[in-house]
mmCIF file of C-alpha atoms and ligand atoms in Angstrom:
data_model
loop_
_atom_site.group_PDB
_atom_site.id
_atom_site.type_symbol
_atom_site.label_atom_id
_atom_site.label_comp_id
_atom_site.label_asym_id
_atom_site.label_seq_id
_atom_site.Cartn_x
_atom_site.Cartn_y
_atom_site.Cartn_z
ATOM 1 C CA MET A 714 306.861 158.366 -71.029
ATOM 2 C CA ASN A 715 310.094 160.080 -70.028
ATOM 3 C CA HIS A 716 313.274 157.289 -70.812
ATOM 4 C CA ILE A 717 313.310 154.563 -72.956
ATOM 5 C CA VAL A 718 316.118 152.066 -73.519
ATOM 6 C CA VAL A 719 316.568 151.688 -77.552
ATOM 7 C CA THR A 720 318.619 148.174 -78.204
ATOM 8 C CA GLY A 721 320.552 148.521 -82.207
ATOM 9 C CA GLY A 722 320.366 152.356 -82.010
ATOM 10 C CA CYS A 723 323.766 152.708 -83.795
ATOM 11 C CA GLY A 724 322.231 151.093 -86.576
ATOM 12 C CA PHE A 725 320.387 152.601 -89.546
ATOM 13 C CA ILE A 726 316.702 152.584 -88.077
ATOM 14 C CA GLY A 727 317.761 152.386 -84.884
ATOM 15 C CA SER A 728 319.987 155.819 -85.334
ATOM 16 C CA ASN A 729 317.012 157.283 -87.235
ATOM 17 C CA PHE A 730 314.625 156.402 -84.526
ATOM 18 C CA ILE A 731 316.478 157.890 -81.475
ATOM 19 C CA ARG A 732 317.181 161.511 -83.244
ATOM 20 C CA LEU A 733 313.651 161.671 -84.415
ATOM 21 C CA MET A 734 311.824 160.588 -80.928
ATOM 22 C CA LEU A 735 314.529 163.120 -79.261
ATOM 23 C CA GLU A 736 313.274 165.516 -81.705
ATOM 24 C CA THR A 737 309.614 165.049 -81.651
ATOM 25 C CA TYR A 738 309.267 164.853 -77.481
ATOM 26 C CA SER A 739 311.533 167.562 -75.589
ATOM 27 C CA GLU A 740 310.637 165.242 -71.881
ATOM 28 C CA LEU A 741 312.225 161.888 -73.487
ATOM 29 C CA SER A 742 315.535 160.541 -72.700
ATOM 30 C CA ILE A 743 317.228 157.404 -74.537
ATOM 31 C CA THR A 744 319.582 154.949 -73.385
ATOM 32 C CA ASN A 745 320.831 153.137 -76.738
ATOM 33 C CA ILE A 746 322.411 149.847 -75.876
ATOM 34 C CA ASP A 747 324.486 148.411 -79.402
ATOM 35 C CA LYS A 748 327.490 146.332 -79.420
ATOM 36 C CA LEU A 749 328.953 147.977 -82.274
ATOM 37 C CA THR A 750 329.234 145.423 -84.589
ATOM 38 C CA TYR A 751 330.333 145.853 -88.288
ATOM 39 C CA ALA A 752 326.888 147.179 -88.907
ATOM 40 C CA GLY A 753 326.741 150.016 -85.093
ATOM 41 C CA ASN A 754 328.379 153.096 -86.498
ATOM 42 C CA LEU A 755 328.596 155.554 -83.744
ATOM 43 C CA ALA A 756 329.197 158.346 -86.479
ATOM 44 C CA ASN A 757 325.453 157.879 -86.887
ATOM 45 C CA LEU A 758 324.462 160.061 -83.881
ATOM 46 C CA THR A 759 327.688 161.871 -83.641
ATOM 47 C CA ASP A 760 324.808 165.083 -83.427
ATOM 48 C CA LEU A 761 323.658 163.899 -80.172
ATOM 49 C CA GLU A 762 326.565 163.069 -78.275
ATOM 50 C CA GLU A 763 326.875 166.068 -76.341
ATOM 51 C CA SER A 764 322.764 165.742 -75.459
ATOM 52 C CA GLU A 765 322.078 165.398 -71.961
ATOM 53 C CA ARG A 766 319.069 163.194 -73.262
ATOM 54 C CA TYR A 767 320.902 160.549 -74.671
ATOM 55 C CA GLN A 768 322.947 157.875 -73.081
ATOM 56 C CA PHE A 769 325.136 155.411 -75.166
ATOM 57 C CA GLN A 770 326.121 151.915 -73.628
ATOM 58 C CA LYS A 771 328.521 150.061 -75.630
ATOM 59 C CA GLY A 772 327.197 145.695 -74.975
ATOM 60 C CA ASP A 773 325.797 142.859 -76.149
ATOM 61 C CA ILE A 774 322.309 142.221 -75.808
ATOM 62 C CA CYS A 775 323.419 138.485 -75.389
ATOM 63 C CA ASP A 776 325.078 139.533 -72.149
ATOM 64 C CA ARG A 777 322.405 139.185 -69.222
ATOM 65 C CA PRO A 778 324.343 141.178 -66.891
ATOM 66 C CA PHE A 779 324.985 143.786 -68.841
ATOM 67 C CA VAL A 780 321.303 144.458 -70.169
ATOM 68 C CA ASP A 781 320.360 144.081 -66.374
ATOM 69 C CA SER A 782 322.742 146.559 -65.435
ATOM 70 C CA VAL A 783 320.904 149.322 -67.918
ATOM 71 C CA VAL A 784 317.406 148.002 -67.739
ATOM 72 C CA GLY A 785 317.019 147.380 -64.234
ATOM 73 C CA LYS A 786 317.830 151.187 -63.359
ATOM 74 C CA GLY A 787 314.585 151.684 -62.339
ATOM 75 C CA ASN A 788 312.946 154.521 -64.366
ATOM 76 C CA ILE A 789 312.990 152.568 -67.732
ATOM 77 C CA ASP A 790 309.363 153.375 -69.026
ATOM 78 C CA ALA A 791 309.885 151.286 -72.123
ATOM 79 C CA VAL A 792 312.229 149.320 -74.132
ATOM 80 C CA VAL A 793 312.283 148.679 -78.183
ATOM 81 C CA HIS A 794 314.512 146.261 -79.692
ATOM 82 C CA PHE A 795 316.007 147.185 -83.255
ATOM 83 C CA ALA A 796 319.139 145.741 -82.386
ATOM 84 C CA ALA A 797 319.633 142.463 -85.248
ATOM 85 C CA GLU A 798 322.027 141.007 -87.687
ATOM 86 C CA SER A 799 319.856 142.479 -90.482
ATOM 87 C CA HIS A 800 321.197 141.364 -94.002
ATOM 88 C CA VAL A 801 319.878 138.469 -95.940
ATOM 89 C CA ASP A 802 323.254 137.707 -97.923
ATOM 90 C CA ARG A 803 325.421 137.518 -94.679
ATOM 91 C CA SER A 804 322.782 135.008 -93.290
ATOM 92 C CA ILE A 805 323.410 132.810 -96.142
ATOM 93 C CA LEU A 806 326.675 132.718 -95.650
ATOM 94 C CA ASP A 807 326.811 132.065 -91.968
ATOM 95 C CA SER A 808 323.387 132.156 -90.172
ATOM 96 C CA THR A 809 325.120 131.616 -86.598
ATOM 97 C CA PRO A 810 325.255 135.178 -85.526
ATOM 98 C CA PHE A 811 321.688 135.181 -86.610
ATOM 99 C CA VAL A 812 320.521 132.821 -84.266
ATOM 100 C CA THR A 813 322.797 134.401 -81.544
ATOM 101 C CA THR A 814 321.741 137.782 -81.871
ATOM 102 C CA ASN A 815 318.514 137.417 -83.450
ATOM 103 C CA VAL A 816 316.781 134.441 -81.028
ATOM 104 C CA ASN A 817 319.019 134.622 -77.967
ATOM 105 C CA GLY A 818 319.642 137.775 -77.875
ATOM 106 C CA THR A 819 316.316 138.394 -77.891
ATOM 107 C CA LEU A 820 315.177 135.835 -75.180
ATOM 108 C CA THR A 821 317.630 137.668 -73.091
ATOM 109 C CA LEU A 822 316.639 141.011 -73.308
ATOM 110 C CA LEU A 823 312.786 139.486 -72.769
ATOM 111 C CA ASP A 824 313.890 138.166 -69.348
ATOM 112 C CA SER A 825 315.685 141.225 -68.332
ATOM 113 C CA CYS A 826 312.643 143.091 -69.088
ATOM 114 C CA ARG A 827 310.239 140.558 -67.517
ATOM 115 C CA SER A 828 312.651 140.601 -64.140
ATOM 116 C CA HIS A 829 312.335 143.978 -64.267
ATOM 117 C CA GLU A 830 308.976 144.211 -64.732
ATOM 118 C CA ILE A 831 308.943 147.001 -67.918
ATOM 119 C CA SER A 832 305.863 148.122 -68.806
ATOM 120 C CA ARG A 833 306.403 148.342 -72.677
ATOM 121 C CA TYR A 834 308.268 146.552 -75.274
ATOM 122 C CA VAL A 835 307.898 147.032 -78.826
ATOM 123 C CA GLN A 836 309.983 144.243 -80.876
ATOM 124 C CA VAL A 837 310.740 145.761 -84.232
ATOM 125 C CA SER A 838 310.681 142.669 -87.125
ATOM 126 C CA THR A 839 309.993 142.467 -90.799
ATOM 127 C CA ASP A 840 307.805 141.613 -93.288
ATOM 128 C CA GLU A 841 310.247 139.073 -94.344
ATOM 129 C CA VAL A 842 308.740 136.521 -91.766
ATOM 130 C CA TYR A 843 305.842 135.917 -93.957
ATOM 131 C CA GLY A 844 307.670 134.307 -96.377
ATOM 132 C CA SER A 845 307.288 135.445 -100.254
ATOM 133 C CA LEU A 846 304.206 136.470 -101.996
ATOM 134 C CA GLY A 847 303.501 135.512 -105.653
ATOM 135 C CA ASP A 848 301.905 138.625 -108.286
ATOM 136 C CA GLU A 849 298.886 138.665 -106.126
ATOM 137 C CA GLY A 850 298.079 139.479 -102.554
ATOM 138 C CA PHE A 851 299.767 141.164 -99.414
ATOM 139 C CA PHE A 852 300.962 140.575 -96.099
ATOM 140 C CA THR A 853 298.479 141.032 -93.412
ATOM 141 C CA GLU A 854 298.947 140.492 -90.006
ATOM 142 C CA GLU A 855 297.032 137.637 -89.809
ATOM 143 C CA THR A 856 299.092 136.006 -92.673
ATOM 144 C CA PRO A 857 301.312 132.942 -91.731
ATOM 145 C CA LEU A 858 304.667 132.717 -90.782
ATOM 146 C CA ALA A 859 306.577 131.214 -93.095
ATOM 147 C CA PRO A 860 310.085 132.619 -92.962
ATOM 148 C CA ASN A 861 312.380 131.650 -96.314
ATOM 149 C CA SER A 862 315.849 132.575 -95.359
ATOM 150 C CA PRO A 863 318.164 132.389 -92.318
ATOM 151 C CA TYR A 864 317.626 135.781 -91.439
ATOM 152 C CA SER A 865 313.987 135.504 -91.468
ATOM 153 C CA ALA A 866 313.888 132.463 -89.529
ATOM 154 C CA SER A 867 315.219 134.079 -86.867
ATOM 155 C CA LYS A 868 313.510 137.063 -86.585
ATOM 156 C CA ALA A 869 310.205 134.713 -87.153
ATOM 157 C CA ALA A 870 311.879 132.648 -84.141
ATOM 158 C CA ALA A 871 312.332 135.523 -81.828
ATOM 159 C CA ASP A 872 308.763 137.055 -82.814
ATOM 160 C CA MET A 873 307.187 133.482 -81.408
ATOM 161 C CA LEU A 874 309.028 134.349 -78.413
ATOM 162 C CA VAL A 875 307.758 137.675 -77.608
ATOM 163 C CA ARG A 876 304.191 136.138 -78.990
ATOM 164 C CA SER A 877 305.029 133.125 -76.029
ATOM 165 C CA TYR A 878 305.655 135.955 -73.396
ATOM 166 C CA VAL A 879 302.945 137.774 -74.149
ATOM 167 C CA HIS A 880 300.420 134.625 -73.253
ATOM 168 C CA THR A 881 302.107 132.730 -70.770
ATOM 169 C CA PHE A 882 303.746 135.808 -68.860
ATOM 170 C CA ASP A 883 301.398 138.662 -70.085
ATOM 171 C CA PHE A 884 304.511 140.322 -71.012
ATOM 172 C CA PRO A 885 303.303 143.952 -71.997
ATOM 173 C CA ALA A 886 305.074 143.846 -76.276
ATOM 174 C CA VAL A 887 303.691 144.681 -79.132
ATOM 175 C CA ILE A 888 305.336 143.408 -82.655
ATOM 176 C CA THR A 889 306.120 145.432 -85.696
ATOM 177 C CA ARG A 890 306.828 144.178 -89.077
ATOM 178 C CA CYS A 891 307.864 146.733 -91.622
ATOM 179 C CA SER A 892 308.636 146.707 -95.184
ATOM 180 C CA ASN A 893 312.217 147.404 -96.993
ATOM 181 C CA ASN A 894 313.259 150.706 -95.540
ATOM 182 C CA TYR A 895 315.314 153.281 -97.223
ATOM 183 C CA GLY A 896 316.980 156.564 -95.827
ATOM 184 C CA PRO A 897 319.930 158.129 -94.601
ATOM 185 C CA PHE A 898 322.669 155.921 -92.511
ATOM 186 C CA GLN A 899 321.511 152.614 -94.313
ATOM 187 C CA PHE A 900 324.855 150.787 -94.349
ATOM 188 C CA PRO A 901 326.164 150.198 -97.593
ATOM 189 C CA GLU A 902 325.703 146.117 -98.334
ATOM 190 C CA LYS A 903 322.369 146.984 -98.880
ATOM 191 C CA LEU A 904 320.697 147.672 -101.916
ATOM 192 C CA LEU A 905 320.158 151.155 -102.026
ATOM 193 C CA PRO A 906 323.387 152.702 -100.780
ATOM 194 C CA LEU A 907 325.224 150.210 -102.254
ATOM 195 C CA PHE A 908 323.886 150.975 -105.744
ATOM 196 C CA ILE A 909 324.284 154.773 -105.312
ATOM 197 C CA SER A 910 328.213 154.501 -104.214
ATOM 198 C CA ASN A 911 328.950 152.030 -106.743
ATOM 199 C CA ALA A 912 326.861 154.231 -109.667
ATOM 200 C CA ARG A 913 328.741 157.396 -108.399
ATOM 201 C CA ASN A 914 332.095 155.944 -108.735
ATOM 202 C CA ASP A 915 331.196 154.024 -112.168
ATOM 203 C CA GLN A 916 331.535 150.805 -111.029
ATOM 204 C CA SER A 917 329.003 147.851 -111.498
ATOM 205 C CA LEU A 918 325.657 147.557 -110.011
ATOM 206 C CA PRO A 919 324.973 143.666 -109.334
ATOM 207 C CA VAL A 920 321.385 142.799 -109.904
ATOM 208 C CA TYR A 921 320.675 139.404 -108.636
ATOM 209 C CA GLY A 922 319.250 136.920 -110.641
ATOM 210 C CA THR A 923 316.992 138.592 -113.409
ATOM 211 C CA GLY A 924 316.263 141.681 -111.580
ATOM 212 C CA GLU A 925 312.559 140.973 -111.195
ATOM 213 C CA ASN A 926 311.716 140.426 -107.435
ATOM 214 C CA VAL A 927 309.426 142.858 -106.347
ATOM 215 C CA ARG A 928 310.271 144.883 -102.748
ATOM 216 C CA ASP A 929 307.787 147.462 -100.850
ATOM 217 C CA TRP A 930 309.926 150.228 -100.125
ATOM 218 C CA ILE A 931 309.288 152.509 -97.040
ATOM 219 C CA HIS A 932 311.153 155.702 -96.022
ATOM 220 C CA VAL A 933 312.759 155.228 -92.656
ATOM 221 C CA LEU A 934 311.298 157.535 -90.872
ATOM 222 C CA ASP A 935 307.564 156.805 -91.637
ATOM 223 C CA HIS A 936 308.911 153.074 -90.334
ATOM 224 C CA CYS A 937 310.214 155.086 -87.467
ATOM 225 C CA ARG A 938 307.107 156.730 -86.852
ATOM 226 C CA GLY A 939 305.322 153.726 -86.805
ATOM 227 C CA VAL A 940 307.318 152.024 -84.144
ATOM 228 C CA ASP A 941 306.593 155.262 -82.287
ATOM 229 C CA ALA A 942 302.765 154.637 -82.702
ATOM 230 C CA ALA A 943 303.071 151.292 -82.052
ATOM 231 C CA LEU A 944 305.441 151.720 -78.368
ATOM 232 C CA ARG A 945 302.290 154.567 -77.270
ATOM 233 C CA ASN A 946 299.158 153.029 -78.665
ATOM 234 C CA GLY A 947 299.403 149.571 -79.873
ATOM 235 C CA LYS A 948 297.472 146.911 -78.218
ATOM 236 C CA VAL A 949 299.916 144.096 -76.133
ATOM 237 C CA GLY A 950 300.244 140.952 -78.146
ATOM 238 C CA ASP A 951 299.292 142.753 -81.175
ATOM 239 C CA VAL A 952 300.996 143.000 -84.554
ATOM 240 C CA TYR A 953 301.239 145.634 -86.752
ATOM 241 C CA ASN A 954 302.238 145.907 -90.395
ATOM 242 C CA PHE A 955 304.012 148.762 -91.659
ATOM 243 C CA GLY A 956 304.619 149.250 -95.768
ATOM 244 C CA GLY A 957 305.148 152.306 -97.761
ATOM 245 C CA ARG A 958 302.633 151.276 -100.395
ATOM 246 C CA THR A 959 305.442 151.515 -103.142
ATOM 247 C CA GLU A 960 306.047 148.173 -104.811
ATOM 248 C CA MET A 961 308.568 148.017 -107.456
ATOM 249 C CA THR A 962 310.918 145.399 -109.213
ATOM 250 C CA ASN A 963 314.430 145.760 -108.489
ATOM 251 C CA ILE A 964 315.794 146.296 -112.151
ATOM 252 C CA ALA A 965 313.043 149.216 -112.350
ATOM 253 C CA LEU A 966 314.240 150.967 -109.098
ATOM 254 C CA THR A 967 317.972 150.315 -110.377
ATOM 255 C CA LYS A 968 317.272 152.009 -113.293
ATOM 256 C CA LEU A 969 315.640 155.079 -112.046
ATOM 257 C CA LEU A 970 318.441 155.178 -109.485
ATOM 258 C CA LEU A 971 320.618 155.308 -112.518
ATOM 259 C CA LYS A 972 318.616 158.045 -114.399
ATOM 260 C CA LEU A 973 317.877 160.476 -111.133
ATOM 261 C CA LEU A 974 322.185 160.244 -110.811
ATOM 262 C CA GLY A 975 322.809 160.520 -114.181
ATOM 263 C CA LYS A 976 324.764 157.380 -115.144
ATOM 264 C CA PRO A 977 323.980 154.956 -117.580
ATOM 265 C CA ASP A 978 322.433 151.712 -117.740
ATOM 266 C CA SER A 979 325.649 149.575 -119.120
ATOM 267 C CA LEU A 980 326.672 149.955 -115.513
ATOM 268 C CA ILE A 981 323.955 147.378 -114.942
ATOM 269 C CA GLN A 982 325.726 143.772 -114.269
ATOM 270 C CA TYR A 983 323.624 140.893 -113.769
ATOM 271 C CA VAL A 984 325.058 138.470 -111.157
ATOM 272 C CA THR A 985 324.171 134.997 -109.765
ATOM 273 C CA ASP A 986 320.844 134.949 -107.802
ATOM 274 C CA ARG A 987 320.379 135.009 -104.261
ATOM 275 C CA PRO A 988 320.039 131.550 -103.168
ATOM 276 C CA GLY A 989 316.045 130.895 -101.775
ATOM 277 C CA HIS A 990 315.590 134.623 -103.594
ATOM 278 C CA ASP A 991 312.129 135.743 -102.039
ATOM 279 C CA GLN A 992 309.840 137.049 -105.041
ATOM 280 C CA ARG A 993 307.882 139.561 -103.822
ATOM 281 C CA TYR A 994 306.619 141.892 -100.463
ATOM 282 C CA ALA A 995 303.618 143.207 -100.449
ATOM 283 C CA ILE A 996 302.383 144.776 -97.000
ATOM 284 C CA ASP A 997 298.798 145.666 -96.316
ATOM 285 C CA CYS A 998 298.803 148.294 -93.663
ATOM 286 C CA ALA A 999 295.568 148.581 -93.097
ATOM 287 C CA LYS A 1000 295.096 148.286 -89.395
ATOM 288 C CA ALA A 1001 298.171 150.282 -88.771
ATOM 289 C CA GLU A 1002 295.672 152.771 -90.258
ATOM 290 C CA THR A 1003 293.136 152.818 -88.747
ATOM 291 C CA GLU A 1004 294.091 151.498 -85.350
ATOM 292 C CA LEU A 1005 297.288 153.570 -84.278
ATOM 293 C CA ASN A 1006 296.022 156.614 -87.060
ATOM 294 C CA TRP A 1007 299.293 156.272 -89.126
ATOM 295 C CA SER A 1008 300.054 156.393 -92.404
ATOM 296 C CA PRO A 1009 303.189 156.504 -94.595
ATOM 297 C CA GLN A 1010 303.949 160.487 -95.247
ATOM 298 C CA VAL A 1011 307.110 160.998 -97.568
ATOM 299 C CA SER A 1012 306.107 159.865 -101.148
ATOM 300 C CA PHE A 1013 308.496 157.901 -102.672
ATOM 301 C CA GLU A 1014 309.540 160.218 -105.649
ATOM 302 C CA GLN A 1015 310.417 163.189 -102.632
ATOM 303 C CA GLY A 1016 312.124 160.273 -99.811
ATOM 304 C CA LEU A 1017 313.881 158.937 -103.091
ATOM 305 C CA GLN A 1018 315.469 162.273 -104.169
ATOM 306 C CA GLU A 1019 316.344 163.224 -100.767
ATOM 307 C CA THR A 1020 317.939 160.275 -99.757
ATOM 308 C CA ILE A 1021 320.285 160.243 -103.219
ATOM 309 C CA ASP A 1022 321.248 164.060 -101.911
ATOM 310 C CA TRP A 1023 322.078 162.436 -98.596
ATOM 311 C CA TYR A 1024 324.310 159.924 -99.592
ATOM 312 C CA ILE A 1025 326.137 162.477 -101.941
ATOM 313 C CA ASP A 1026 326.806 165.237 -99.684
ATOM 314 C CA ASN A 1027 327.560 162.323 -96.930
ATOM 315 C CA GLU A 1028 329.895 160.361 -99.380
ATOM 316 C CA GLU A 1029 332.807 160.261 -96.754
ATOM 317 C CA TRP A 1030 330.200 158.546 -94.506
ATOM 318 C CA THR A 1031 330.016 155.531 -96.821
ATOM 319 C CA ASN A 1032 333.609 155.957 -98.217
ATOM 320 C CA ASN A 1033 334.779 155.509 -94.292
ATOM 321 C CA ILE A 1034 333.011 152.648 -94.344
ATOM 322 C CA ARG A 1035 333.619 151.205 -97.251
ATOM 323 C CA SER A 1036 337.392 151.628 -97.083
ATOM 324 C CA GLY A 1037 337.027 149.231 -93.961
ATOM 325 C CA ASP A 1038 337.034 145.430 -93.430
ATOM 326 C CA TYR A 1039 333.227 145.201 -94.660
ATOM 327 C CA MET A 1040 334.962 145.512 -98.396
ATOM 328 C CA ASN A 1041 337.340 142.681 -97.725
ATOM 329 C CA TYR A 1042 334.223 140.684 -96.230
ATOM 330 C CA TYR A 1043 332.552 140.867 -99.482
ATOM 331 C CA GLU A 1044 335.339 140.346 -102.054
ATOM 332 C CA LYS A 1045 336.278 137.127 -100.142
ATOM 333 C CA GLN A 1046 332.661 135.814 -99.834
ATOM 334 C CA TYR A 1047 331.356 137.330 -103.324
ATOM 335 C CA GLY A 1048 334.113 137.504 -106.412
ATOM 336 C CA ASP A 1049 331.714 138.436 -108.946
ATOM 337 C CA ARG A 1050 329.548 141.053 -106.716
HETATM 338 P P1 LIG B 78 321.697 147.682 -89.124
HETATM 339 O O1 LIG B 78 322.042 146.006 -89.412
HETATM 340 O O2 LIG B 78 321.744 148.716 -89.666
HETATM 341 O O3 LIG B 78 321.507 147.645 -87.519
HETATM 342 C C1 LIG B 78 321.466 146.567 -86.267
HETATM 343 C C2 LIG B 78 322.296 147.295 -85.214
HETATM 344 O O4 LIG B 78 322.059 146.171 -84.104
HETATM 345 C C3 LIG B 78 323.857 147.760 -85.612
HETATM 346 O O5 LIG B 78 324.047 149.153 -84.539
HETATM 347 C C4 LIG B 78 324.522 146.896 -84.673
HETATM 348 O O6 LIG B 78 325.921 147.320 -84.195
HETATM 349 C C5 LIG B 78 323.770 146.527 -83.435
HETATM 350 N N1 LIG B 78 323.780 144.950 -82.769
HETATM 351 C C6 LIG B 78 323.728 143.752 -83.886
HETATM 352 N N2 LIG B 78 324.142 142.622 -82.893
HETATM 353 C C7 LIG B 78 324.052 143.509 -81.334
HETATM 354 C C8 LIG B 78 324.225 142.554 -80.176
HETATM 355 N N3 LIG B 78 323.989 140.906 -80.280
HETATM 356 N N4 LIG B 78 323.894 143.243 -78.932
HETATM 357 C C9 LIG B 78 324.015 144.607 -79.125
HETATM 358 N N5 LIG B 78 323.715 145.644 -80.483
HETATM 359 C C10 LIG B 78 323.820 144.730 -81.466
HETATM 360 O O7 LIG B 78 320.426 147.054 -89.142
HETATM 361 P P2 LIG B 78 318.609 147.959 -89.313
HETATM 362 O O8 LIG B 78 318.229 148.388 -90.876
HETATM 363 O O9 LIG B 78 318.782 149.672 -88.482
HETATM 364 O O10 LIG B 78 317.409 146.995 -88.783
HETATM 365 C C11 LIG B 78 316.946 147.746 -87.407
HETATM 366 C C12 LIG B 78 315.697 146.081 -86.991
HETATM 367 O O11 LIG B 78 314.616 146.911 -87.866
HETATM 368 C C13 LIG B 78 316.156 145.123 -87.457
HETATM 369 O O12 LIG B 78 315.458 144.360 -86.171
HETATM 370 C C14 LIG B 78 315.684 144.337 -88.241
HETATM 371 O O13 LIG B 78 315.556 142.730 -88.286
HETATM 372 C C15 LIG B 78 314.271 145.718 -88.584
HETATM 373 N N6 LIG B 78 314.080 145.546 -90.257
HETATM 374 C C16 LIG B 78 314.730 146.232 -90.709
HETATM 375 C C17 LIG B 78 314.066 146.662 -91.989
HETATM 376 C C18 LIG B 78 315.112 147.234 -93.059
HETATM 377 O O14 LIG B 78 314.938 147.585 -94.515
HETATM 378 N N7 LIG B 78 316.359 147.655 -93.039
HETATM 379 C C19 LIG B 78 313.000 146.096 -92.441
HETATM 380 C C20 LIG B 78 311.865 145.773 -91.333
HETATM 381 C C21 LIG B 78 312.856 145.636 -90.486
HETATM 382 P P1 LIG B 79 318.287 143.774 -99.505
HETATM 383 O O1 LIG B 79 319.002 145.528 -99.821
HETATM 384 O O2 LIG B 79 319.572 143.158 -99.073
HETATM 385 O O3 LIG B 79 317.131 143.843 -98.670
HETATM 386 P P2 LIG B 79 316.233 142.284 -98.384
HETATM 387 O O4 LIG B 79 317.229 141.306 -99.105
HETATM 388 O O5 LIG B 79 316.273 142.347 -96.854
HETATM 389 O O6 LIG B 79 314.835 142.465 -99.568
HETATM 390 O O7 LIG B 79 317.603 143.812 -101.239
HETATM 391 C C1 LIG B 79 316.725 144.357 -101.367
HETATM 392 C C2 LIG B 79 316.172 143.793 -102.888
HETATM 393 O O8 LIG B 79 317.449 143.828 -103.789
HETATM 394 C C3 LIG B 79 316.520 142.115 -103.092
HETATM 395 O O9 LIG B 79 315.242 141.779 -103.625
HETATM 396 C C4 LIG B 79 317.787 141.708 -103.532
HETATM 397 C C5 LIG B 79 318.470 142.676 -104.236
HETATM 398 N N1 LIG B 79 319.896 143.054 -104.166
HETATM 399 C C6 LIG B 79 320.527 143.092 -105.412
HETATM 400 O O10 LIG B 79 319.982 142.188 -106.538
HETATM 401 N N2 LIG B 79 321.908 143.272 -105.470
HETATM 402 C C7 LIG B 79 322.481 143.289 -104.686
HETATM 403 O O11 LIG B 79 323.562 143.922 -104.705
HETATM 404 C C8 LIG B 79 322.323 143.493 -103.477
HETATM 405 C C9 LIG B 79 322.588 144.079 -101.916
HETATM 406 C C10 LIG B 79 320.313 142.943 -103.254
#
């Protein structure tokens, strides 16, 4: 594989993926297409700006002529699709951009890839398409889709389109579904970077509801290694789940963060719950372990400490984002958060 197109490479996971791939494969070059929404940040990849193996093309995956101009260049071995509206809370406030990008954008990309006979395509999806678990059990690749938020519904719709293109047109796609990622370059509206930044500034940490909701945490580079494994060795039409085998309630994680940051529990503020808040996510990733020879490499203890250190060392990165429109957005929508 010599040249791949990555969508959404200026976001959290996409930027980590591009850096990891270029570090891992010395022959590989990557074209990144990204619309630079509020979540897209050129600062996530400044270290690659001078690289001859990296090109950035600003544009929207919903714009077919634009997508054709990149995908149709003739030398593309694969497309890895990360671009999405990704934040559940925003999807509750306004689901339209989620359907536009996650559903229509994916469809545009699929049609362009199909017409240009792209021979490999990875749909980066989420465990949230499976819905919510009770105290017991795990999501497997066979778990029926039961999305509960507009975000997860739009991702599930995209997955269904990919499935239909495999079935109807022999389109060479695989789908990956991963649990909650943590690591460097995550937009500070998501739990971990938001809480680290708030705690550092002695601001309250808004825990939704009781804080008893459970998430499974995986280091972003473990997820990226999984996407790479699926790209290279995944079976066309198959789904692969990735998780970190690290389940934690939000309140336990919040208290752990405060302890590691040397801040008091009194910063915790319980706020109105997220509507429709999924109770628990937990992933069975045995299929990826067996068939892709993948397993999570980063221990949560080490990964979390390194992540905290990264946000402390790169406080300006977070502050630049938080001083922009993004905070106005939250203040307007959620007075008490
Ligand atoms: P992110 O919000 O940090 O980044 C999304 C990127 O997509 C941004 O750079 C944005 O500018 C770009 N984008 C958005 N709309 C676009 C459009 N119409 N055209 C082109 N570019 C567009 O998201 P993330 O957390 O990096 O997630 C990446 C992917 O991984 C998403 O598909 C998400 O559903 C999936 N995923 C995320 C997690 C997680 O924990 N963050 C877990 C599982 C799966
Ligand atoms: P989030 O990072 O938004 O990811 P997701 O909704 O995709 O799981 O949230 C992680 C968990 O943390 C989720 O259960 C919601 C909760 N949460 C809070 O309690 N407070 C917050 O301010 C945020 C952003 C999330």
